[in-house]
């Protein structure tokens, strides 16, 4: 019998060790049917490219779970009055964020970090539904906001206080608008979260904006039962809603909120940190920094974003974090859940 080498047995494909690869789904953002203004669209693309994030922007559908992303839509605070404007997004409550850099801060810390919440007018008659109030309090607490005030009509103060007591919130306080005016107008309001009843939202917004020096738009998050349903903006002015001119800070902060809500906490933190360091270097825009001159460099909003993405001339000092998004530590450790795919 002729002897020879036996053919080598081919390994079974099923027996080969599996290889794990990380698959990052693109950021899903739902957009209005009408396209975004060109300047907003271009600057959003610039920021996403700088962050290295692929984004899927598509018109919102009837069963879309991604939040509507339209920071160029500027709702007016007065749109909450008289039962609410007809076009208000359907939500439990709205939360607008006023985040401003601390001018002349030696350590780069501090600044304004306050959220203004209001129940959706449809959930108020005239006091908020207990479940909606509880949701607003949970949202504020989840961001580490401990100093919370409820502001409404004087005749409703006792009712609001009773609701706080029933919700187990002994630290939060209920105030009549007359008692809240002076603290709200101070340079450093004593609260980091203010829940204003719809009729008083415009007054509270105006006072907080004046105290912080922020003349531009605030990022506005509309919260539903299952999470954010829309991210728009809120801005002073007449009427109910308006398409805003490009606002660099509003875009940065709105995108950071969207990234954080989508699980991209590291990108959200990096984006806000770059904004804070650029502000710390003295760069400002027309809607920011009352009192900065003559020690600041006034930039157009597009030039501000271009410098942010180039990361040139920015401060190297550690900056105060933003309560609305995860901290640097929690963003890096365990805040993201990438999808894993087995490749054999």
mmCIF file of N, CA, C and O in Angstrom, residues 245-292:
data_model
loop_
_atom_site.group_PDB
_atom_site.id
_atom_site.type_symbol
_atom_site.label_atom_id
_atom_site.label_comp_id
_atom_site.label_asym_id
_atom_site.label_seq_id
_atom_site.Cartn_x
_atom_site.Cartn_y
_atom_site.Cartn_z
ATOM 1 N N UNK A 245 -31.680 83.321 13.991
ATOM 2 C CA UNK A 245 -30.374 83.393 13.351
ATOM 3 C C UNK A 245 -29.426 82.461 14.100
ATOM 4 O O UNK A 245 -29.666 82.111 15.263
ATOM 5 N N UNK A 246 -28.351 82.051 13.449
ATOM 6 C CA UNK A 246 -27.410 81.123 14.062
ATOM 7 C C UNK A 246 -26.946 81.630 15.428
ATOM 8 O O UNK A 246 -26.548 82.784 15.567
ATOM 9 N N UNK A 247 -27.010 80.773 16.423
ATOM 10 C CA UNK A 247 -26.548 81.068 17.779
ATOM 11 C C UNK A 247 -25.595 79.942 18.167
ATOM 12 O O UNK A 247 -26.015 78.807 18.383
ATOM 13 N N UNK A 248 -24.309 80.249 18.237
ATOM 14 C CA UNK A 248 -23.292 79.221 18.454
ATOM 15 C C UNK A 248 -23.491 78.481 19.760
ATOM 16 O O UNK A 248 -23.435 77.248 19.813
ATOM 17 N N UNK A 249 -23.727 79.218 20.838
ATOM 18 C CA UNK A 249 -23.871 78.571 22.140
ATOM 19 C C UNK A 249 -25.124 77.722 22.205
ATOM 20 O O UNK A 249 -25.107 76.616 22.765
ATOM 21 N N UNK A 250 -26.216 78.205 21.632
ATOM 22 C CA UNK A 250 -27.449 77.421 21.636
ATOM 23 C C UNK A 250 -27.268 76.123 20.856
ATOM 24 O O UNK A 250 -27.753 75.059 21.266
ATOM 25 N N UNK A 251 -26.544 76.175 19.725
ATOM 26 C CA UNK A 251 -26.301 74.965 18.940
ATOM 27 C C UNK A 251 -25.417 73.991 19.700
ATOM 28 O O UNK A 251 -25.700 72.788 19.760
ATOM 29 N N UNK A 252 -24.351 74.491 20.294
ATOM 30 C CA UNK A 252 -23.439 73.622 21.059
ATOM 31 C C UNK A 252 -24.181 72.940 22.198
ATOM 32 O O UNK A 252 -24.081 71.720 22.397
ATOM 33 N N UNK A 253 -24.944 73.695 22.949
ATOM 34 C CA UNK A 253 -25.617 73.128 24.113
ATOM 35 C C UNK A 253 -26.773 72.214 23.718
ATOM 36 O O UNK A 253 -27.008 71.190 24.369
ATOM 37 N N UNK A 254 -27.488 72.555 22.668
ATOM 38 C CA UNK A 254 -28.570 71.681 22.205
ATOM 39 C C UNK A 254 -28.007 70.357 21.701
ATOM 40 O O UNK A 254 -28.559 69.278 21.980
ATOM 41 N N UNK A 255 -26.903 70.400 20.963
ATOM 42 C CA UNK A 255 -26.288 69.172 20.470
ATOM 43 C C UNK A 255 -25.733 68.350 21.629
ATOM 44 O O UNK A 255 -25.838 67.114 21.624
ATOM 45 N N UNK A 256 -25.171 69.005 22.629
ATOM 46 C CA UNK A 256 -24.678 68.271 23.799
ATOM 47 C C UNK A 256 -25.818 67.553 24.509
ATOM 48 O O UNK A 256 -25.670 66.405 24.948
ATOM 49 N N UNK A 257 -26.966 68.197 24.625
ATOM 50 C CA UNK A 257 -28.129 67.548 25.227
ATOM 51 C C UNK A 257 -28.560 66.336 24.417
ATOM 52 O O UNK A 257 -28.884 65.278 24.966
ATOM 53 N N UNK A 258 -28.563 66.478 23.073
ATOM 54 C CA UNK A 258 -28.966 65.377 22.209
ATOM 55 C C UNK A 258 -27.984 64.215 22.312
ATOM 56 O O UNK A 258 -28.380 63.045 22.369
ATOM 57 N N UNK A 259 -26.703 64.517 22.341
ATOM 58 C CA UNK A 259 -25.681 63.475 22.454
ATOM 59 C C UNK A 259 -25.792 62.746 23.786
ATOM 60 O O UNK A 259 -25.715 61.510 23.847
ATOM 61 N N UNK A 260 -25.976 63.498 24.853
ATOM 62 C CA UNK A 260 -26.083 62.882 26.173
ATOM 63 C C UNK A 260 -27.307 61.977 26.253
ATOM 64 O O UNK A 260 -27.241 60.869 26.786
ATOM 65 N N UNK A 261 -28.428 62.435 25.696
ATOM 66 C CA UNK A 261 -29.652 61.635 25.721
ATOM 67 C C UNK A 261 -29.517 60.374 24.880
ATOM 68 O O UNK A 261 -30.138 59.353 25.177
ATOM 69 N N UNK A 262 -28.659 60.429 23.830
ATOM 70 C CA UNK A 262 -28.472 59.281 22.949
ATOM 71 C C UNK A 262 -27.414 58.313 23.462
ATOM 72 O O UNK A 262 -27.164 57.294 22.825
ATOM 73 N N UNK A 263 -26.789 58.622 24.599
ATOM 74 C CA UNK A 263 -25.778 57.729 25.157
ATOM 75 C C UNK A 263 -24.358 58.085 24.798
ATOM 76 O O UNK A 263 -23.417 57.412 25.234
ATOM 77 N N UNK A 264 -24.163 59.138 24.010
ATOM 78 C CA UNK A 264 -22.813 59.563 23.627
ATOM 79 C C UNK A 264 -22.318 60.607 24.623
ATOM 80 O O UNK A 264 -22.060 61.767 24.277
ATOM 81 N N UNK A 265 -22.175 60.179 25.870
ATOM 82 C CA UNK A 265 -21.849 61.121 26.937
ATOM 83 C C UNK A 265 -20.458 61.717 26.784
ATOM 84 O O UNK A 265 -20.234 62.878 27.122
ATOM 85 N N UNK A 266 -19.491 60.920 26.312
ATOM 86 C CA UNK A 266 -18.132 61.435 26.140
ATOM 87 C C UNK A 266 -18.118 62.581 25.128
ATOM 88 O O UNK A 266 -17.455 63.600 25.340
ATOM 89 N N UNK A 267 -18.830 62.403 24.019
ATOM 90 C CA UNK A 267 -18.885 63.449 23.005
ATOM 91 C C UNK A 267 -19.591 64.693 23.549
ATOM 92 O O UNK A 267 -19.187 65.827 23.270
ATOM 93 N N UNK A 268 -20.655 64.501 24.330
ATOM 94 C CA UNK A 268 -21.368 65.639 24.913
ATOM 95 C C UNK A 268 -20.457 66.415 25.853
ATOM 96 O O UNK A 268 -20.415 67.652 25.818
ATOM 97 N N UNK A 269 -19.712 65.694 26.686
ATOM 98 C CA UNK A 269 -18.801 66.362 27.622
ATOM 99 C C UNK A 269 -17.705 67.094 26.865
ATOM 100 O O UNK A 269 -17.365 68.230 27.188
ATOM 101 N N UNK A 270 -17.131 66.449 25.845
ATOM 102 C CA UNK A 270 -16.050 67.067 25.081
ATOM 103 C C UNK A 270 -16.529 68.339 24.404
ATOM 104 O O UNK A 270 -15.819 69.350 24.362
ATOM 105 N N UNK A 271 -17.742 68.320 23.871
ATOM 106 C CA UNK A 271 -18.286 69.483 23.185
ATOM 107 C C UNK A 271 -18.478 70.646 24.144
ATOM 108 O O UNK A 271 -18.070 71.783 23.850
ATOM 109 N N UNK A 272 -19.090 70.387 25.293
ATOM 110 C CA UNK A 272 -19.290 71.476 26.252
ATOM 111 C C UNK A 272 -17.973 71.987 26.798
ATOM 112 O O UNK A 272 -17.784 73.192 26.991
ATOM 113 N N UNK A 273 -17.036 71.087 27.059
ATOM 114 C CA UNK A 273 -15.743 71.502 27.597
ATOM 115 C C UNK A 273 -15.013 72.413 26.611
ATOM 116 O O UNK A 273 -14.393 73.401 27.023
ATOM 117 N N UNK A 274 -15.078 72.098 25.321
ATOM 118 C CA UNK A 274 -14.441 72.951 24.316
ATOM 119 C C UNK A 274 -15.083 74.332 24.292
ATOM 120 O O UNK A 274 -14.393 75.348 24.158
ATOM 121 N N UNK A 275 -16.421 74.372 24.422
ATOM 122 C CA UNK A 275 -17.115 75.664 24.479
ATOM 123 C C UNK A 275 -16.662 76.460 25.703
ATOM 124 O O UNK A 275 -16.372 77.660 25.599
ATOM 125 N N UNK A 276 -16.592 75.805 26.860
ATOM 126 C CA UNK A 276 -16.223 76.497 28.095
ATOM 127 C C UNK A 276 -14.788 77.014 28.040
ATOM 128 O O UNK A 276 -14.500 78.127 28.487
ATOM 129 N N UNK A 277 -13.878 76.236 27.470
ATOM 130 C CA UNK A 277 -12.483 76.678 27.387
ATOM 131 C C UNK A 277 -12.332 77.842 26.414
ATOM 132 O O UNK A 277 -11.522 78.750 26.643
ATOM 133 N N UNK A 278 -13.107 77.820 25.333
ATOM 134 C CA UNK A 278 -13.047 78.940 24.402
ATOM 135 C C UNK A 278 -13.612 80.203 25.040
ATOM 136 O O UNK A 278 -13.064 81.297 24.866
ATOM 137 N N UNK A 279 -14.695 80.075 25.795
ATOM 138 C CA UNK A 279 -15.236 81.227 26.521
ATOM 139 C C UNK A 279 -14.236 81.720 27.564
ATOM 140 O O UNK A 279 -14.079 82.917 27.774
ATOM 141 N N UNK A 280 -13.525 80.776 28.208
ATOM 142 C CA UNK A 280 -12.550 81.144 29.224
ATOM 143 C C UNK A 280 -11.378 81.910 28.612
ATOM 144 O O UNK A 280 -10.730 82.712 29.291
ATOM 145 N N UNK A 281 -11.118 81.684 27.332
ATOM 146 C CA UNK A 281 -10.022 82.387 26.659
ATOM 147 C C UNK A 281 -10.397 83.819 26.293
ATOM 148 O O UNK A 281 -9.549 84.587 25.847
ATOM 149 N N UNK A 282 -11.675 84.178 26.485
ATOM 150 C CA UNK A 282 -12.121 85.543 26.205
ATOM 151 C C UNK A 282 -12.960 85.683 24.963
ATOM 152 O O UNK A 282 -13.425 86.788 24.655
ATOM 153 N N UNK A 283 -13.193 84.583 24.234
ATOM 154 C CA UNK A 283 -14.016 84.667 23.023
ATOM 155 C C UNK A 283 -15.484 84.767 23.394
ATOM 156 O O UNK A 283 -15.964 84.081 24.293
ATOM 157 N N UNK A 284 -16.208 85.612 22.694
ATOM 158 C CA UNK A 284 -17.625 85.794 22.970
ATOM 159 C C UNK A 284 -18.360 86.095 21.673
ATOM 160 O O UNK A 284 -17.739 86.337 20.633
ATOM 161 N N UNK A 285 -19.667 86.038 21.721
ATOM 162 C CA UNK A 285 -20.520 86.358 20.573
ATOM 163 C C UNK A 285 -21.526 87.414 20.997
ATOM 164 O O UNK A 285 -21.627 87.748 22.178
ATOM 165 N N UNK A 286 -22.296 87.893 20.052
ATOM 166 C CA UNK A 286 -23.217 88.994 20.330
ATOM 167 C C UNK A 286 -24.270 88.615 21.363
ATOM 168 O O UNK A 286 -24.747 89.474 22.114
ATOM 169 N N UNK A 287 -24.657 87.355 21.438
ATOM 170 C CA UNK A 287 -25.700 86.946 22.378
ATOM 171 C C UNK A 287 -25.190 86.544 23.734
ATOM 172 O O UNK A 287 -25.955 86.077 24.573
ATOM 173 N N UNK A 288 -23.892 86.747 23.978
ATOM 174 C CA UNK A 288 -23.296 86.290 25.229
ATOM 175 C C UNK A 288 -22.451 87.381 25.856
ATOM 176 O O UNK A 288 -21.998 88.320 25.197
ATOM 177 N N UNK A 289 -22.226 87.193 27.156
ATOM 178 C CA UNK A 289 -21.169 87.928 27.825
ATOM 179 C C UNK A 289 -21.381 89.399 28.042
ATOM 180 O O UNK A 289 -20.499 90.205 27.769
ATOM 181 N N UNK A 290 -22.525 89.796 28.527
ATOM 182 C CA UNK A 290 -22.689 91.199 28.885
ATOM 183 C C UNK A 290 -21.673 91.553 29.961
ATOM 184 O O UNK A 290 -21.566 90.892 30.984
ATOM 185 N N UNK A 291 -20.897 92.588 29.731
ATOM 186 C CA UNK A 291 -19.885 92.990 30.701
ATOM 187 C C UNK A 291 -18.504 92.451 30.396
ATOM 188 O O UNK A 291 -17.552 92.746 31.106
ATOM 189 N N UNK A 292 -18.354 91.647 29.325
ATOM 190 C CA UNK A 292 -17.032 91.125 28.977
ATOM 191 C C UNK A 292 -16.104 92.218 28.448
ATOM 192 O O UNK A 292 -14.914 92.202 28.713
#
